[in-house]
């Protein structure tokens, strides 16, 4: 599944794009082709995926190799800014504000191939699309994102037809989260984190803090037993921010159950079944009045068992240069890669600058020198006007932008997440 713009978290780094957005120069003659199949069968740079990484890199590459020489393969008609979905699920933003037509974000002078990749053949420098269309390339950038697997939980996705259950990770279920939040009367409110890599590892608990704040505001907090059932053994991977979150959890009387993985939803009975990962095969059943599901995730099907992927299915790239380990003219960016960092749009923004330099040098037959340090960022929404801004590197060490203690909840960071970042996303990062 290639999800156009289904991305995670927001970008805030010393990265100058935040402070000095470079607006793309408008080409007077460059119009993208909205053809069902490719206008040509060869491109100097072929980009797979029209999400954050794909659109950003296609804009950068077009400036290098010129109009008509870059193409993006992307089937989706709509591009979503998914970091906003936390706030949509919490009732603070409208879903429509997170969407734009893909055509409107495709850079001028870049061809848009409205199709799906069905196979990659890096030994022959080509890919296959639907309808047996073959496209060849000189350089390939893989930006196919990550796939959601609700079906790996027994009882889903059909369980979403019932009330009291939602998920901020899908455009089809994010508004159900807000409905379940509003309809809550009393009982267990359960929030889950799966036993797989996920995009934006903070998002599963952000909606929990928003829910808690909403029920406090509406006088129902005393009737809610809030539980965070996570497959992990820690609340967050970076100690500085984990310590701050644990304080909030204690203060707001939230129960955290570690090493608990959601395996079944009995939506008709409002029951959630969790496996205890410390005792394989042992399950426990919880009644719920509200359930927020974070689905298992994995690499897109086309990458599983592909020559460009590792044993699991993630694109196998050098973690510092983003160049493929086996094919020097192939590159990866974002959630579909095996980079050992959180899968966020913030990471994509940092990676795009490094990959731009890497490809420039490869095109000149030189060795890449710029190194990606694993920078990623996750604005941890802890209320309707509060955010802890987590920024860190490959070693899970804080890598902070501002000369303040970013582990503290701040109103300014909330406004940056809710208002400033979407504006910069549409008007600067994608261009």
PDB file of C-alpha atoms in Angstrom, residues 89-382:
ATOM      1  CA  UNK A  89      -9.473  12.186  16.750  1.00  0.00           C
ATOM      2  CA  UNK A  90      -9.478  14.491  19.757  1.00  0.00           C
ATOM      3  CA  UNK A  91     -12.013  16.870  18.195  1.00  0.00           C
ATOM      4  CA  UNK A  92      -9.580  19.793  17.905  1.00  0.00           C
ATOM      5  CA  UNK A  93      -9.289  19.813  14.071  1.00  0.00           C
ATOM      6  CA  UNK A  94     -11.466  18.874  11.093  1.00  0.00           C
ATOM      7  CA  UNK A  95     -10.410  15.924   8.919  1.00  0.00           C
ATOM      8  CA  UNK A  96     -10.815  17.982   5.736  1.00  0.00           C
ATOM      9  CA  UNK A  97      -7.983  20.299   6.795  1.00  0.00           C
ATOM     10  CA  UNK A  98      -5.518  17.378   6.585  1.00  0.00           C
ATOM     11  CA  UNK A  99      -6.220  16.615   2.916  1.00  0.00           C
ATOM     12  CA  UNK A 100      -5.197  18.079  -0.444  1.00  0.00           C
ATOM     13  CA  UNK A 101      -5.558  16.658  -3.954  1.00  0.00           C
ATOM     14  CA  UNK A 102      -2.350  14.825  -4.926  1.00  0.00           C
ATOM     15  CA  UNK A 103      -2.307  16.882  -8.116  1.00  0.00           C
ATOM     16  CA  UNK A 104      -1.939  20.071  -6.059  1.00  0.00           C
ATOM     17  CA  UNK A 105       1.197  18.861  -4.227  1.00  0.00           C
ATOM     18  CA  UNK A 106       2.932  17.277  -7.221  1.00  0.00           C
ATOM     19  CA  UNK A 107       5.852  19.595  -8.106  1.00  0.00           C
ATOM     20  CA  UNK A 108       5.646  21.449 -11.405  1.00  0.00           C
ATOM     21  CA  UNK A 109       7.667  19.716 -14.087  1.00  0.00           C
ATOM     22  CA  UNK A 110       7.425  16.302 -12.403  1.00  0.00           C
ATOM     23  CA  UNK A 111       5.412  13.593 -14.186  1.00  0.00           C
ATOM     24  CA  UNK A 112       2.722  11.930 -12.056  1.00  0.00           C
ATOM     25  CA  UNK A 113       2.156   8.284 -12.968  1.00  0.00           C
ATOM     26  CA  UNK A 114      -1.204   7.339 -11.451  1.00  0.00           C
ATOM     27  CA  UNK A 115      -0.488   3.677 -10.963  1.00  0.00           C
ATOM     28  CA  UNK A 116       0.746   1.137  -8.429  1.00  0.00           C
ATOM     29  CA  UNK A 117       4.160  -0.561  -8.364  1.00  0.00           C
ATOM     30  CA  UNK A 118       3.818  -4.339  -8.659  1.00  0.00           C
ATOM     31  CA  UNK A 119       7.488  -5.410  -8.820  1.00  0.00           C
ATOM     32  CA  UNK A 120      11.027  -4.002  -8.652  1.00  0.00           C
ATOM     33  CA  UNK A 121      13.883  -5.300 -10.814  1.00  0.00           C
ATOM     34  CA  UNK A 122      16.976  -3.361  -9.720  1.00  0.00           C
ATOM     35  CA  UNK A 123      19.289  -5.671 -11.680  1.00  0.00           C
ATOM     36  CA  UNK A 124      17.679  -4.387 -14.881  1.00  0.00           C
ATOM     37  CA  UNK A 125      17.058  -0.833 -13.601  1.00  0.00           C
ATOM     38  CA  UNK A 126      13.307  -1.055 -14.032  1.00  0.00           C
ATOM     39  CA  UNK A 127      10.022  -1.441 -12.162  1.00  0.00           C
ATOM     40  CA  UNK A 128       6.717  -2.981 -13.193  1.00  0.00           C
ATOM     41  CA  UNK A 129       3.391  -1.239 -12.711  1.00  0.00           C
ATOM     42  CA  UNK A 130      -0.210  -2.390 -13.009  1.00  0.00           C
ATOM     43  CA  UNK A 131      -1.274  -3.441 -16.531  1.00  0.00           C
ATOM     44  CA  UNK A 132       2.253  -4.845 -17.075  1.00  0.00           C
ATOM     45  CA  UNK A 133       3.714  -1.412 -17.737  1.00  0.00           C
ATOM     46  CA  UNK A 134       7.508  -1.339 -17.462  1.00  0.00           C
ATOM     47  CA  UNK A 135       9.365   1.845 -16.501  1.00  0.00           C
ATOM     48  CA  UNK A 136      13.155   2.078 -16.616  1.00  0.00           C
ATOM     49  CA  UNK A 137      15.302   4.516 -14.659  1.00  0.00           C
ATOM     50  CA  UNK A 138      18.831   5.733 -14.090  1.00  0.00           C
ATOM     51  CA  UNK A 139      18.220   6.463 -10.388  1.00  0.00           C
ATOM     52  CA  UNK A 140      15.461   5.061  -8.186  1.00  0.00           C
ATOM     53  CA  UNK A 141      14.132   6.565  -4.937  1.00  0.00           C
ATOM     54  CA  UNK A 142      11.866   4.287  -2.884  1.00  0.00           C
ATOM     55  CA  UNK A 143       9.440   6.195  -0.636  1.00  0.00           C
ATOM     56  CA  UNK A 144       6.552   3.743  -0.321  1.00  0.00           C
ATOM     57  CA  UNK A 145       5.720   4.346   3.339  1.00  0.00           C
ATOM     58  CA  UNK A 146       4.344   1.737   5.727  1.00  0.00           C
ATOM     59  CA  UNK A 147       1.266  -0.489   5.572  1.00  0.00           C
ATOM     60  CA  UNK A 148      -1.451  -0.780   8.221  1.00  0.00           C
ATOM     61  CA  UNK A 149      -2.618  -4.299   9.121  1.00  0.00           C
ATOM     62  CA  UNK A 150      -5.862  -4.074  11.093  1.00  0.00           C
ATOM     63  CA  UNK A 151      -6.712  -7.535   9.731  1.00  0.00           C
ATOM     64  CA  UNK A 152      -3.960  -9.058  11.891  1.00  0.00           C
ATOM     65  CA  UNK A 153      -6.179  -8.376  14.917  1.00  0.00           C
ATOM     66  CA  UNK A 154      -9.041 -10.886  15.022  1.00  0.00           C
ATOM     67  CA  UNK A 155     -12.393  -9.097  14.666  1.00  0.00           C
ATOM     68  CA  UNK A 156     -10.960  -6.148  12.704  1.00  0.00           C
ATOM     69  CA  UNK A 157     -11.450  -4.191  10.552  1.00  0.00           C
ATOM     70  CA  UNK A 158     -15.149  -5.229  10.604  1.00  0.00           C
ATOM     71  CA  UNK A 159     -15.297  -4.330  14.321  1.00  0.00           C
ATOM     72  CA  UNK A 160     -15.132  -0.642  13.368  1.00  0.00           C
ATOM     73  CA  UNK A 161     -18.762  -0.883  12.233  1.00  0.00           C
ATOM     74  CA  UNK A 162     -19.649  -0.979  15.928  1.00  0.00           C
ATOM     75  CA  UNK A 163     -19.620   2.139  18.147  1.00  0.00           C
ATOM     76  CA  UNK A 164     -17.102   2.917  20.926  1.00  0.00           C
ATOM     77  CA  UNK A 165     -14.052   1.972  18.851  1.00  0.00           C
ATOM     78  CA  UNK A 166     -11.797   4.152  16.694  1.00  0.00           C
ATOM     79  CA  UNK A 167      -8.278   4.553  15.350  1.00  0.00           C
ATOM     80  CA  UNK A 168      -6.407   7.745  14.519  1.00  0.00           C
ATOM     81  CA  UNK A 169      -4.188   5.869  12.042  1.00  0.00           C
ATOM     82  CA  UNK A 170      -6.732   5.554   9.230  1.00  0.00           C
ATOM     83  CA  UNK A 171      -8.718   8.172   7.342  1.00  0.00           C
ATOM     84  CA  UNK A 172     -11.671   5.758   7.590  1.00  0.00           C
ATOM     85  CA  UNK A 173     -11.640   5.469  11.392  1.00  0.00           C
ATOM     86  CA  UNK A 174     -10.154   8.682  12.817  1.00  0.00           C
ATOM     87  CA  UNK A 175     -13.536  10.417  13.115  1.00  0.00           C
ATOM     88  CA  UNK A 176     -14.880   7.345  14.944  1.00  0.00           C
ATOM     89  CA  UNK A 177     -12.329   8.082  17.670  1.00  0.00           C
ATOM     90  CA  UNK A 178     -13.882  11.503  18.284  1.00  0.00           C
ATOM     91  CA  UNK A 179     -17.390   9.983  18.290  1.00  0.00           C
ATOM     92  CA  UNK A 180     -16.347   7.327  20.842  1.00  0.00           C
ATOM     93  CA  UNK A 181     -14.727  10.025  22.967  1.00  0.00           C
ATOM     94  CA  UNK A 182     -17.908  12.116  22.998  1.00  0.00           C
ATOM     95  CA  UNK A 183     -20.209   9.135  23.643  1.00  0.00           C
ATOM     96  CA  UNK A 184     -18.176   7.854  26.605  1.00  0.00           C
ATOM     97  CA  UNK A 185     -20.245   7.502  29.798  1.00  0.00           C
ATOM     98  CA  UNK A 186     -18.294   5.380  32.278  1.00  0.00           C
ATOM     99  CA  UNK A 187     -15.988   2.363  32.400  1.00  0.00           C
ATOM    100  CA  UNK A 188     -12.687   1.348  30.804  1.00  0.00           C
ATOM    101  CA  UNK A 189     -11.084   3.516  28.140  1.00  0.00           C
ATOM    102  CA  UNK A 190      -8.311   1.435  26.570  1.00  0.00           C
ATOM    103  CA  UNK A 191      -5.520   2.679  24.283  1.00  0.00           C
ATOM    104  CA  UNK A 192      -3.213   0.187  22.537  1.00  0.00           C
ATOM    105  CA  UNK A 193       0.314  -0.058  21.083  1.00  0.00           C
ATOM    106  CA  UNK A 194       1.075  -3.070  18.819  1.00  0.00           C
ATOM    107  CA  UNK A 195       3.967  -5.510  18.750  1.00  0.00           C
ATOM    108  CA  UNK A 196       5.411  -4.152  15.460  1.00  0.00           C
ATOM    109  CA  UNK A 197       7.257  -1.049  14.263  1.00  0.00           C
ATOM    110  CA  UNK A 198       4.801   1.871  14.003  1.00  0.00           C
ATOM    111  CA  UNK A 199       4.842   5.310  12.504  1.00  0.00           C
ATOM    112  CA  UNK A 200       5.040   8.025  15.148  1.00  0.00           C
ATOM    113  CA  UNK A 201       5.501   5.953  18.276  1.00  0.00           C
ATOM    114  CA  UNK A 202       4.087   8.785  20.398  1.00  0.00           C
ATOM    115  CA  UNK A 203       0.694   8.931  18.654  1.00  0.00           C
ATOM    116  CA  UNK A 204      -0.905   5.946  20.460  1.00  0.00           C
ATOM    117  CA  UNK A 205      -0.613   7.772  23.778  1.00  0.00           C
ATOM    118  CA  UNK A 206      -1.263  11.323  22.523  1.00  0.00           C
ATOM    119  CA  UNK A 207      -4.955  10.513  21.990  1.00  0.00           C
ATOM    120  CA  UNK A 208      -5.081   9.089  25.520  1.00  0.00           C
ATOM    121  CA  UNK A 209      -3.950  12.396  27.049  1.00  0.00           C
ATOM    122  CA  UNK A 210      -6.435  14.318  24.894  1.00  0.00           C
ATOM    123  CA  UNK A 211      -9.246  11.959  25.952  1.00  0.00           C
ATOM    124  CA  UNK A 212      -8.342  12.380  29.610  1.00  0.00           C
ATOM    125  CA  UNK A 213      -8.379  16.178  29.224  1.00  0.00           C
ATOM    126  CA  UNK A 214     -11.718  16.091  27.375  1.00  0.00           C
ATOM    127  CA  UNK A 215     -13.412  14.013  30.076  1.00  0.00           C
ATOM    128  CA  UNK A 216     -11.971  16.266  32.762  1.00  0.00           C
ATOM    129  CA  UNK A 217     -13.416  19.274  30.932  1.00  0.00           C
ATOM    130  CA  UNK A 218     -16.839  17.615  30.535  1.00  0.00           C
ATOM    131  CA  UNK A 219     -17.068  16.279  34.108  1.00  0.00           C
ATOM    132  CA  UNK A 220     -16.712  12.563  33.275  1.00  0.00           C
ATOM    133  CA  UNK A 221     -13.124  11.961  34.308  1.00  0.00           C
ATOM    134  CA  UNK A 222     -14.030  10.348  37.650  1.00  0.00           C
ATOM    135  CA  UNK A 223     -16.055   7.702  35.792  1.00  0.00           C
ATOM    136  CA  UNK A 224     -13.224   6.743  33.425  1.00  0.00           C
ATOM    137  CA  UNK A 225     -10.645   4.047  34.109  1.00  0.00           C
ATOM    138  CA  UNK A 226      -7.949   4.943  31.566  1.00  0.00           C
ATOM    139  CA  UNK A 227      -5.565   2.164  30.499  1.00  0.00           C
ATOM    140  CA  UNK A 228      -2.590   2.184  28.149  1.00  0.00           C
ATOM    141  CA  UNK A 229      -1.872  -1.394  27.062  1.00  0.00           C
ATOM    142  CA  UNK A 230       1.462  -1.407  25.249  1.00  0.00           C
ATOM    143  CA  UNK A 231       3.500  -4.255  23.793  1.00  0.00           C
ATOM    144  CA  UNK A 232       6.647  -2.363  24.801  1.00  0.00           C
ATOM    145  CA  UNK A 233       8.467  -2.526  28.123  1.00  0.00           C
ATOM    146  CA  UNK A 234       8.824   1.270  28.398  1.00  0.00           C
ATOM    147  CA  UNK A 235       6.464   4.224  27.930  1.00  0.00           C
ATOM    148  CA  UNK A 236       8.831   5.962  25.464  1.00  0.00           C
ATOM    149  CA  UNK A 237      12.233   5.081  24.024  1.00  0.00           C
ATOM    150  CA  UNK A 238      14.117   8.188  25.201  1.00  0.00           C
ATOM    151  CA  UNK A 239      14.620   8.343  28.968  1.00  0.00           C
ATOM    152  CA  UNK A 240      14.383  12.126  29.332  1.00  0.00           C
ATOM    153  CA  UNK A 241      10.905  12.216  27.772  1.00  0.00           C
ATOM    154  CA  UNK A 242       9.830   8.896  29.293  1.00  0.00           C
ATOM    155  CA  UNK A 243      10.477  10.298  32.788  1.00  0.00           C
ATOM    156  CA  UNK A 244       8.345  13.360  32.000  1.00  0.00           C
ATOM    157  CA  UNK A 245       5.509  11.207  30.596  1.00  0.00           C
ATOM    158  CA  UNK A 246       5.541   8.894  33.616  1.00  0.00           C
ATOM    159  CA  UNK A 247       5.052  11.945  35.861  1.00  0.00           C
ATOM    160  CA  UNK A 248       2.016  12.983  33.794  1.00  0.00           C
ATOM    161  CA  UNK A 249       0.627   9.422  33.872  1.00  0.00           C
ATOM    162  CA  UNK A 250       0.972   9.300  37.664  1.00  0.00           C
ATOM    163  CA  UNK A 251      -0.527  12.770  38.128  1.00  0.00           C
ATOM    164  CA  UNK A 252      -3.542  11.943  35.909  1.00  0.00           C
ATOM    165  CA  UNK A 253      -4.111   8.508  37.430  1.00  0.00           C
ATOM    166  CA  UNK A 254      -3.630   6.500  34.209  1.00  0.00           C
ATOM    167  CA  UNK A 255      -2.858   2.759  34.349  1.00  0.00           C
ATOM    168  CA  UNK A 256      -0.076   1.437  32.112  1.00  0.00           C
ATOM    169  CA  UNK A 257       0.115  -2.296  31.368  1.00  0.00           C
ATOM    170  CA  UNK A 258       3.410  -3.197  29.683  1.00  0.00           C
ATOM    171  CA  UNK A 259       4.028  -6.171  27.373  1.00  0.00           C
ATOM    172  CA  UNK A 260       0.342  -6.415  26.420  1.00  0.00           C
ATOM    173  CA  UNK A 261      -0.468  -6.928  22.730  1.00  0.00           C
ATOM    174  CA  UNK A 262      -4.007  -6.596  21.315  1.00  0.00           C
ATOM    175  CA  UNK A 263      -4.874  -9.856  19.497  1.00  0.00           C
ATOM    176  CA  UNK A 264      -8.679  -9.741  19.234  1.00  0.00           C
ATOM    177  CA  UNK A 265     -11.583  -7.285  19.391  1.00  0.00           C
ATOM    178  CA  UNK A 266     -15.088  -8.596  20.133  1.00  0.00           C
ATOM    179  CA  UNK A 267     -16.828  -5.378  19.191  1.00  0.00           C
ATOM    180  CA  UNK A 268     -20.354  -6.742  19.674  1.00  0.00           C
ATOM    181  CA  UNK A 269     -19.518  -7.475  23.342  1.00  0.00           C
ATOM    182  CA  UNK A 270     -17.147  -4.498  23.799  1.00  0.00           C
ATOM    183  CA  UNK A 271     -14.295  -6.816  24.753  1.00  0.00           C
ATOM    184  CA  UNK A 272     -10.601  -6.471  23.917  1.00  0.00           C
ATOM    185  CA  UNK A 273      -8.303  -9.506  24.197  1.00  0.00           C
ATOM    186  CA  UNK A 274      -4.604  -8.991  24.951  1.00  0.00           C
ATOM    187  CA  UNK A 275      -1.728 -11.446  24.909  1.00  0.00           C
ATOM    188  CA  UNK A 276       0.784 -11.184  27.752  1.00  0.00           C
ATOM    189  CA  UNK A 277       4.099 -11.086  25.866  1.00  0.00           C
ATOM    190  CA  UNK A 278       5.987 -12.189  28.986  1.00  0.00           C
ATOM    191  CA  UNK A 279       3.793 -15.319  29.086  1.00  0.00           C
ATOM    192  CA  UNK A 280       3.232 -16.372  25.456  1.00  0.00           C
ATOM    193  CA  UNK A 281      -0.217 -17.859  24.886  1.00  0.00           C
ATOM    194  CA  UNK A 282      -1.654 -16.317  28.053  1.00  0.00           C
ATOM    195  CA  UNK A 283      -4.435 -13.825  27.271  1.00  0.00           C
ATOM    196  CA  UNK A 284      -6.611 -11.470  29.299  1.00  0.00           C
ATOM    197  CA  UNK A 285      -9.961  -9.951  28.370  1.00  0.00           C
ATOM    198  CA  UNK A 286     -10.954  -6.372  29.187  1.00  0.00           C
ATOM    199  CA  UNK A 287     -14.391  -4.812  28.821  1.00  0.00           C
ATOM    200  CA  UNK A 288     -14.244  -1.353  27.239  1.00  0.00           C
ATOM    201  CA  UNK A 289     -16.483   1.675  26.983  1.00  0.00           C
ATOM    202  CA  UNK A 290     -13.970   3.194  24.544  1.00  0.00           C
ATOM    203  CA  UNK A 291     -11.177   1.500  22.594  1.00  0.00           C
ATOM    204  CA  UNK A 292      -8.503   3.236  20.516  1.00  0.00           C
ATOM    205  CA  UNK A 293      -6.608   0.772  18.302  1.00  0.00           C
ATOM    206  CA  UNK A 294      -3.117   1.319  16.926  1.00  0.00           C
ATOM    207  CA  UNK A 295      -2.847  -1.337  14.214  1.00  0.00           C
ATOM    208  CA  UNK A 296       0.100  -3.644  13.559  1.00  0.00           C
ATOM    209  CA  UNK A 297       2.200  -2.235  10.699  1.00  0.00           C
ATOM    210  CA  UNK A 298       4.748  -3.539   8.232  1.00  0.00           C
ATOM    211  CA  UNK A 299       6.475  -2.913   4.912  1.00  0.00           C
ATOM    212  CA  UNK A 300       4.291  -2.577   1.788  1.00  0.00           C
ATOM    213  CA  UNK A 301       3.582  -5.952   0.127  1.00  0.00           C
ATOM    214  CA  UNK A 302       5.570  -5.065  -3.010  1.00  0.00           C
ATOM    215  CA  UNK A 303       8.732  -4.790  -0.873  1.00  0.00           C
ATOM    216  CA  UNK A 304       8.333  -8.125   0.921  1.00  0.00           C
ATOM    217  CA  UNK A 305      10.762 -10.622  -0.695  1.00  0.00           C
ATOM    218  CA  UNK A 306      11.950  -7.891  -3.075  1.00  0.00           C
ATOM    219  CA  UNK A 307      15.640  -7.716  -4.150  1.00  0.00           C
ATOM    220  CA  UNK A 308      15.860  -4.222  -2.599  1.00  0.00           C
ATOM    221  CA  UNK A 309      14.651  -5.310   0.849  1.00  0.00           C
ATOM    222  CA  UNK A 310      16.111  -6.933   3.947  1.00  0.00           C
ATOM    223  CA  UNK A 311      14.794 -10.239   5.342  1.00  0.00           C
ATOM    224  CA  UNK A 312      11.728  -8.552   6.868  1.00  0.00           C
ATOM    225  CA  UNK A 313      10.812  -6.425   3.842  1.00  0.00           C
ATOM    226  CA  UNK A 314      12.223  -2.980   4.679  1.00  0.00           C
ATOM    227  CA  UNK A 315      14.360  -1.238   2.021  1.00  0.00           C
ATOM    228  CA  UNK A 316      17.967  -2.068   2.916  1.00  0.00           C
ATOM    229  CA  UNK A 317      19.866   1.238   2.989  1.00  0.00           C
ATOM    230  CA  UNK A 318      23.024   2.587   4.578  1.00  0.00           C
ATOM    231  CA  UNK A 319      21.867   4.320   7.765  1.00  0.00           C
ATOM    232  CA  UNK A 320      24.106   7.367   7.216  1.00  0.00           C
ATOM    233  CA  UNK A 321      23.808   7.998   3.448  1.00  0.00           C
ATOM    234  CA  UNK A 322      20.415   6.373   2.614  1.00  0.00           C
ATOM    235  CA  UNK A 323      22.054   4.726  -0.434  1.00  0.00           C
ATOM    236  CA  UNK A 324      21.069   1.105  -1.016  1.00  0.00           C
ATOM    237  CA  UNK A 325      23.615  -1.379   0.350  1.00  0.00           C
ATOM    238  CA  UNK A 326      23.734  -3.436  -2.873  1.00  0.00           C
ATOM    239  CA  UNK A 327      22.465  -1.197  -5.699  1.00  0.00           C
ATOM    240  CA  UNK A 328      24.353   2.143  -5.821  1.00  0.00           C
ATOM    241  CA  UNK A 329      21.710   3.850  -8.011  1.00  0.00           C
ATOM    242  CA  UNK A 330      18.860   2.956  -5.619  1.00  0.00           C
ATOM    243  CA  UNK A 331      17.963   5.019  -2.531  1.00  0.00           C
ATOM    244  CA  UNK A 332      15.352   4.856   0.206  1.00  0.00           C
ATOM    245  CA  UNK A 333      13.668   7.418   2.430  1.00  0.00           C
ATOM    246  CA  UNK A 334      11.116   7.371   5.218  1.00  0.00           C
ATOM    247  CA  UNK A 335       8.933   4.693   6.758  1.00  0.00           C
ATOM    248  CA  UNK A 336       9.683   1.951   4.189  1.00  0.00           C
ATOM    249  CA  UNK A 337      13.400   1.798   5.063  1.00  0.00           C
ATOM    250  CA  UNK A 338      15.234  -0.199   7.731  1.00  0.00           C
ATOM    251  CA  UNK A 339      16.815   2.912   9.271  1.00  0.00           C
ATOM    252  CA  UNK A 340      16.957   2.290  13.050  1.00  0.00           C
ATOM    253  CA  UNK A 341      15.053   5.428  14.029  1.00  0.00           C
ATOM    254  CA  UNK A 342      11.421   6.382  14.677  1.00  0.00           C
ATOM    255  CA  UNK A 343       9.246   6.494  11.578  1.00  0.00           C
ATOM    256  CA  UNK A 344       8.085  10.117  11.495  1.00  0.00           C
ATOM    257  CA  UNK A 345       7.690  12.941   8.982  1.00  0.00           C
ATOM    258  CA  UNK A 346      10.309  14.758  11.022  1.00  0.00           C
ATOM    259  CA  UNK A 347      12.761  11.989  10.212  1.00  0.00           C
ATOM    260  CA  UNK A 348      11.803  12.238   6.521  1.00  0.00           C
ATOM    261  CA  UNK A 349      12.498  15.978   6.520  1.00  0.00           C
ATOM    262  CA  UNK A 350      15.964  15.418   8.020  1.00  0.00           C
ATOM    263  CA  UNK A 351      16.650  12.499   5.676  1.00  0.00           C
ATOM    264  CA  UNK A 352      15.665  14.463   2.566  1.00  0.00           C
ATOM    265  CA  UNK A 353      18.537  16.942   2.994  1.00  0.00           C
ATOM    266  CA  UNK A 354      21.062  14.137   3.446  1.00  0.00           C
ATOM    267  CA  UNK A 355      19.688  12.113   0.530  1.00  0.00           C
ATOM    268  CA  UNK A 356      19.777  15.187  -1.716  1.00  0.00           C
ATOM    269  CA  UNK A 357      23.533  15.533  -1.038  1.00  0.00           C
ATOM    270  CA  UNK A 358      24.104  11.772  -1.394  1.00  0.00           C
ATOM    271  CA  UNK A 359      22.453  11.612  -4.830  1.00  0.00           C
ATOM    272  CA  UNK A 360      24.263  14.773  -6.007  1.00  0.00           C
ATOM    273  CA  UNK A 361      27.627  13.157  -5.294  1.00  0.00           C
ATOM    274  CA  UNK A 362      26.619   9.764  -6.743  1.00  0.00           C
ATOM    275  CA  UNK A 363      25.588  11.548  -9.956  1.00  0.00           C
ATOM    276  CA  UNK A 364      29.139  12.956 -10.128  1.00  0.00           C
ATOM    277  CA  UNK A 365      30.654   9.512  -9.442  1.00  0.00           C
ATOM    278  CA  UNK A 366      31.803  10.654  -6.015  1.00  0.00           C
ATOM    279  CA  UNK A 367      31.373   8.984  -2.632  1.00  0.00           C
ATOM    280  CA  UNK A 368      28.592  10.338  -0.350  1.00  0.00           C
ATOM    281  CA  UNK A 369      29.937  12.394   2.571  1.00  0.00           C
ATOM    282  CA  UNK A 370      26.864  13.856   4.293  1.00  0.00           C
ATOM    283  CA  UNK A 371      25.682  11.692   7.186  1.00  0.00           C
ATOM    284  CA  UNK A 372      22.206  11.271   8.683  1.00  0.00           C
ATOM    285  CA  UNK A 373      22.407  11.084  12.474  1.00  0.00           C
ATOM    286  CA  UNK A 374      18.999   9.465  12.964  1.00  0.00           C
ATOM    287  CA  UNK A 375      17.332  12.764  13.921  1.00  0.00           C
ATOM    288  CA  UNK A 376      13.614  12.465  14.464  1.00  0.00           C
ATOM    289  CA  UNK A 377      11.013  14.443  16.335  1.00  0.00           C
ATOM    290  CA  UNK A 378       7.684  13.723  17.945  1.00  0.00           C
ATOM    291  CA  UNK A 379       5.555  16.507  19.454  1.00  0.00           C
ATOM    292  CA  UNK A 380       3.899  14.604  22.311  1.00  0.00           C
ATOM    293  CA  UNK A 381       0.458  16.162  22.691  1.00  0.00           C
ATOM    294  CA  UNK A 382      -0.441  15.936  26.395  1.00  0.00           C
TER     295      UNK A 382
END
